[in-house]
Every structure is written in structure tokens, then in C-alpha cells.
mmCIF file of C-alpha atoms in Angstrom:
data_model
loop_
_atom_site.group_PDB
_atom_site.id
_atom_site.type_symbol
_atom_site.label_atom_id
_atom_site.label_comp_id
_atom_site.label_asym_id
_atom_site.label_seq_id
_atom_site.Cartn_x
_atom_site.Cartn_y
_atom_site.Cartn_z
ATOM 1 C CA MET A 1 40.448 -20.277 33.860
ATOM 2 C CA PRO A 2 42.654 -23.056 32.096
ATOM 3 C CA GLN A 3 42.422 -26.548 33.140
ATOM 4 C CA PRO A 4 45.811 -27.606 34.900
ATOM 5 C CA LEU A 5 48.091 -29.781 32.666
ATOM 6 C CA ALA A 6 48.104 -32.834 34.856
ATOM 7 C CA ASP A 7 44.111 -33.072 34.365
ATOM 8 C CA THR A 8 44.723 -32.455 30.745
ATOM 9 C CA LEU A 9 46.862 -35.233 30.303
ATOM 10 C CA THR A 10 44.328 -37.381 32.725
ATOM 11 C CA HIS A 11 41.512 -36.295 30.596
ATOM 12 C CA LEU A 12 43.249 -37.345 27.139
ATOM 13 C CA ARG A 13 44.339 -40.729 28.435
ATOM 14 C CA VAL A 14 40.888 -41.647 28.923
ATOM 15 C CA GLY A 15 39.324 -40.719 25.690
ATOM 16 C CA ASN A 16 38.347 -37.070 26.400
ATOM 17 C CA GLN A 17 38.914 -35.107 23.571
ATOM 18 C CA THR A 18 37.811 -31.614 24.050
ATOM 19 C CA PHE A 19 41.281 -30.023 24.958
ATOM 20 C CA LEU A 20 42.533 -31.077 21.687
ATOM 21 C CA ILE A 21 39.176 -30.212 19.780
ATOM 22 C CA ASN A 22 39.448 -26.666 21.319
ATOM 23 C CA PHE A 23 43.246 -26.482 20.297
ATOM 24 C CA TYR A 24 42.076 -27.034 16.915
ATOM 25 C CA GLN A 25 39.302 -24.625 16.537
ATOM 26 C CA ASP A 26 41.418 -22.163 18.273
ATOM 27 C CA HIS A 27 44.813 -22.578 16.003
ATOM 28 C CA ARG A 28 43.514 -23.849 12.911
ATOM 29 C CA ASP A 29 43.345 -20.703 11.058
ATOM 30 C CA ASP A 30 47.187 -19.714 12.318
ATOM 31 C CA PHE A 31 48.408 -23.292 11.849
ATOM 32 C CA ALA A 32 47.141 -22.802 8.193
ATOM 33 C CA GLU A 33 49.048 -19.295 7.437
ATOM 34 C CA TRP A 34 51.905 -21.227 8.821
ATOM 35 C CA ALA A 35 51.766 -24.179 6.743
ATOM 36 C CA ARG A 36 50.691 -21.909 3.756
ATOM 37 C CA GLN A 37 54.229 -19.963 4.241
ATOM 38 C CA HIS A 38 56.504 -23.379 5.062
ATOM 39 C CA GLN A 39 54.973 -26.145 3.186
ATOM 40 C CA GLN A 40 53.138 -24.454 0.607
ATOM 41 C CA LEU A 41 49.790 -26.023 1.955
ATOM 42 C CA ALA A 42 46.326 -24.570 0.791
ATOM 43 C CA ARG A 43 43.797 -24.109 3.584
ATOM 44 C CA PRO A 44 42.085 -27.447 3.681
ATOM 45 C CA ALA A 45 45.292 -29.347 3.286
ATOM 46 C CA ALA A 46 46.668 -27.699 6.314
ATOM 47 C CA HIS A 47 43.759 -28.319 8.380
ATOM 48 C CA GLU A 48 43.910 -31.958 7.458
ATOM 49 C CA LEU A 49 47.513 -31.874 8.144
ATOM 50 C CA LEU A 50 46.653 -30.401 11.862
ATOM 51 C CA ARG A 51 44.004 -32.846 12.338
ATOM 52 C CA SER A 52 46.506 -35.839 11.710
ATOM 53 C CA VAL A 53 49.297 -34.006 13.649
ATOM 54 C CA LEU A 54 46.501 -33.876 17.038
ATOM 55 C CA VAL A 55 45.409 -37.491 16.311
ATOM 56 C CA GLU A 56 49.431 -38.529 16.728
ATOM 57 C CA PHE A 57 49.566 -36.284 19.460
ATOM 58 C CA TYR A 58 46.268 -37.974 21.061
ATOM 59 C CA ASN A 59 48.327 -41.451 20.394
ATOM 60 C CA GLN A 60 51.311 -40.569 22.015
ATOM 61 C CA VAL A 61 49.275 -39.605 25.081
ATOM 62 C CA ALA A 62 46.879 -42.537 25.061
ATOM 63 C CA ASP A 63 49.874 -44.798 24.644
ATOM 64 C CA GLY A 64 51.952 -43.603 27.574
ATOM 65 C CA ARG A 65 54.936 -42.174 25.170
ATOM 66 C CA LEU A 66 54.238 -38.709 26.193
ATOM 67 C CA THR A 67 53.929 -38.119 29.863
ATOM 68 C CA LYS A 68 53.956 -34.542 30.397
ATOM 69 C CA LEU A 69 52.720 -31.658 28.033
ATOM 70 C CA PRO A 70 55.331 -29.781 26.328
ATOM 71 C CA PRO A 71 56.050 -26.323 27.943
ATOM 72 C CA ASP A 72 54.904 -24.712 24.151
ATOM 73 C CA LEU A 73 52.206 -27.111 23.097
ATOM 74 C CA ARG A 74 51.868 -24.719 20.117
ATOM 75 C CA ALA A 75 55.756 -25.245 19.084
ATOM 76 C CA HIS A 76 55.349 -28.974 19.642
ATOM 77 C CA VAL A 77 52.671 -29.618 17.618
ATOM 78 C CA TYR A 78 54.209 -27.392 14.903
ATOM 79 C CA SER A 79 57.794 -29.258 14.901
ATOM 80 C CA MET A 80 55.213 -32.616 14.464
ATOM 81 C CA ALA A 81 53.596 -31.098 11.490
ATOM 82 C CA GLU A 82 56.906 -30.542 10.127
ATOM 83 C CA GLU A 83 58.120 -33.995 10.519
ATOM 84 C CA LEU A 84 54.685 -36.043 9.504
ATOM 85 C CA PRO A 85 55.159 -37.267 6.335
ATOM 86 C CA GLN A 86 52.917 -35.075 3.777
ATOM 87 C CA THR A 87 51.200 -37.986 2.392
ATOM 88 C CA VAL A 88 48.096 -36.197 3.928
ATOM 89 C CA THR A 89 48.332 -33.510 1.164
ATOM 90 C CA THR A 90 48.479 -35.495 -1.719
ATOM 91 C CA THR A 91 45.356 -37.261 -2.311
ATOM 92 C CA ALA A 92 43.255 -36.911 -4.920
ATOM 93 C CA ALA A 93 39.901 -35.362 -5.008
ATOM 94 C CA LEU A 94 36.827 -37.757 -4.602
ATOM 95 C CA PRO A 95 33.879 -37.799 -7.010
ATOM 96 C CA ALA A 96 30.997 -35.645 -5.520
ATOM 97 C CA ALA A 97 29.073 -38.487 -5.047
ATOM 98 C CA GLU A 98 31.299 -40.475 -2.958
ATOM 99 C CA ALA A 99 32.362 -37.286 -1.178
ATOM 100 C CA SER A 100 28.726 -36.670 -0.518
ATOM 101 C CA ARG A 101 28.090 -40.466 0.968
ATOM 102 C CA ARG A 102 31.181 -39.647 3.060
ATOM 103 C CA ARG A 103 29.878 -36.404 4.514
ATOM 104 C CA ARG A 104 26.586 -38.010 5.408
ATOM 105 C CA LEU A 105 28.622 -40.925 6.997
ATOM 106 C CA LEU A 106 30.517 -38.696 9.023
ATOM 107 C CA GLY A 107 27.349 -36.681 10.140
ATOM 108 C CA LEU A 108 25.936 -39.755 11.561
ATOM 109 C CA PHE A 109 29.339 -41.360 12.878
ATOM 110 C CA GLY A 110 28.865 -37.415 14.808
ATOM 111 C CA GLN A 111 25.654 -38.548 16.289
ATOM 112 C CA LEU A 112 27.121 -42.098 17.810
ATOM 113 C CA SER A 113 28.215 -42.093 21.602
ATOM 114 C CA SER A 114 31.773 -41.164 22.409
ATOM 115 C CA ASP A 115 32.483 -44.691 23.137
ATOM 116 C CA CYS A 116 31.239 -45.960 20.026
ATOM 117 C CA GLN A 117 32.709 -43.126 18.423
ATOM 118 C CA GLN A 118 35.979 -44.295 19.978
ATOM 119 C CA VAL A 119 35.729 -48.189 19.467
ATOM 120 C CA LEU A 120 35.055 -47.983 15.824
ATOM 121 C CA MET A 121 38.058 -45.208 15.604
ATOM 122 C CA PHE A 122 40.317 -47.865 17.115
ATOM 123 C CA PHE A 123 39.471 -50.842 15.385
ATOM 124 C CA TYR A 124 39.030 -49.539 11.902
ATOM 125 C CA PHE A 125 41.240 -46.552 11.687
ATOM 126 C CA ARG A 126 43.899 -47.809 14.004
ATOM 127 C CA GLY A 127 43.910 -51.080 13.098
ATOM 128 C CA TYR A 128 43.548 -52.281 16.778
ATOM 129 C CA ASN A 129 42.635 -55.849 17.075
ATOM 130 C CA PHE A 130 39.722 -56.880 19.638
ATOM 131 C CA LYS A 131 42.310 -57.590 22.314
ATOM 132 C CA LYS A 132 44.100 -53.966 22.152
ATOM 133 C CA LEU A 133 40.616 -52.651 21.688
ATOM 134 C CA ALA A 134 39.351 -54.137 25.030
ATOM 135 C CA GLY A 135 42.699 -53.073 26.366
ATOM 136 C CA LYS A 136 42.152 -49.645 25.672
ATOM 137 C CA MET A 137 38.351 -49.268 26.484
ATOM 138 C CA GLY A 138 38.515 -51.029 29.574
ATOM 139 C CA PHE A 139 36.624 -53.929 28.244
ATOM 140 C CA ALA A 140 37.065 -57.303 30.273
ATOM 141 C CA ASN A 141 38.223 -59.295 27.044
ATOM 142 C CA ALA A 142 38.667 -59.119 23.318
ATOM 143 C CA THR A 143 34.722 -61.013 23.017
ATOM 144 C CA VAL A 144 33.507 -57.824 24.838
ATOM 145 C CA GLY A 145 35.430 -55.700 22.633
ATOM 146 C CA ARG A 146 34.389 -57.584 19.537
ATOM 147 C CA ILE A 147 30.155 -57.076 20.597
ATOM 148 C CA GLN A 148 30.702 -54.001 21.124
ATOM 149 C CA LYS A 149 32.280 -53.127 17.909
ATOM 150 C CA SER A 150 29.495 -55.035 16.492
ATOM 151 C CA SER A 151 26.898 -53.152 18.305
ATOM 152 C CA CYS A 152 28.183 -49.780 17.541
ATOM 153 C CA LEU A 153 28.533 -50.627 13.788
ATOM 154 C CA ARG A 154 24.952 -51.935 13.643
ATOM 155 C CA ARG A 155 23.868 -48.345 15.183
ATOM 156 C CA LEU A 156 25.797 -47.021 12.557
ATOM 157 C CA TYR A 157 24.094 -48.543 9.928
ATOM 158 C CA GLU A 158 20.691 -48.445 11.292
ATOM 159 C CA MET A 159 21.177 -44.513 11.292
ATOM 160 C CA HIS A 160 22.130 -44.665 7.594
ATOM 161 C CA LEU A 161 18.987 -46.768 6.907
ATOM 162 C CA ARG A 162 16.860 -44.482 8.706
ATOM 163 C CA ALA A 163 18.563 -41.081 7.323
ATOM 164 C CA GLY A 164 18.497 -42.955 3.449
#
């Protein structure tokens, strides 16, 4: 039985991204076909576009810009994809060594706790300062946010050294 929409938004607001992960897994093949027909995108570029759209959707929910789920979430996501700049699809291929290094780091990143993943994503990929990071994560102040970020980064580095 699908979870109620209000519960879905509540879970998204507190950082539980299970709904979005399931949505991605359930719709990525259909989305790739749609993106091939409407935007002439190859499958990997279409998957990257869908991930970008879902991150933007999550940001809208987390920031309070989206207060209720659209009646047709699939149509909403597709319309967001049409509006999103196509910078995602124009990236050049990485050299094999760099691509391999990034895959290893991404695998290690996935082994971190969800809180650590969230902290590092907010700081490095969304550019949040420590004050905003602390607010988003529910930390007491910016200093706690800085300490948590450092701790998570240290864990990732130690995992990298052990895997090395």
C-alpha cells in the first residue's frame, strides 16, 4: 500500500529520500525513452537528468518551496526536466583513471551514514555555509556543523586509505 502523500512530504523534509530513490528506480527506463524522443538524450545522460531533477524536487520540498505533492508527480518531474538547463548533458567524458577514482569514492561515500552523506552533500555540493548546514541538520550552531563536517570527511578519508 503506498504511503500517504503527507507522510511522503514529511519523510522528505527530514531527509529520508527512500521515496525519491524508489521513484527513480521505477521510472528511469521510461524517462530515458521519453528523453530520447523529446530531447535526443542517450540513456546515461537521461538518467543523469532525472537524478538532477529529483535533487531539485527534493530541494524544493526541503526548503518549503513545495508544500504539497503534485497530483501527477510523473508529469511534474517531466515538466521540470523540460525546464532544467541542459548543462548536465554536455559534460565531456572523464579519463579512465579519474572515472575509476570517482567510482571508488562514490562507493565509499555510500558506506557512510546517511547523516554524514547529508552533511557532505549540503556543504560540498549545495554550497551551504556552516550556519545553514547546522539549521538544515538540526545542529545547535555553526560550530557543531563544522565539527560534524570534519568528522564525516575524516571518516571518508580513512575508509579511502583502508581501501587503497
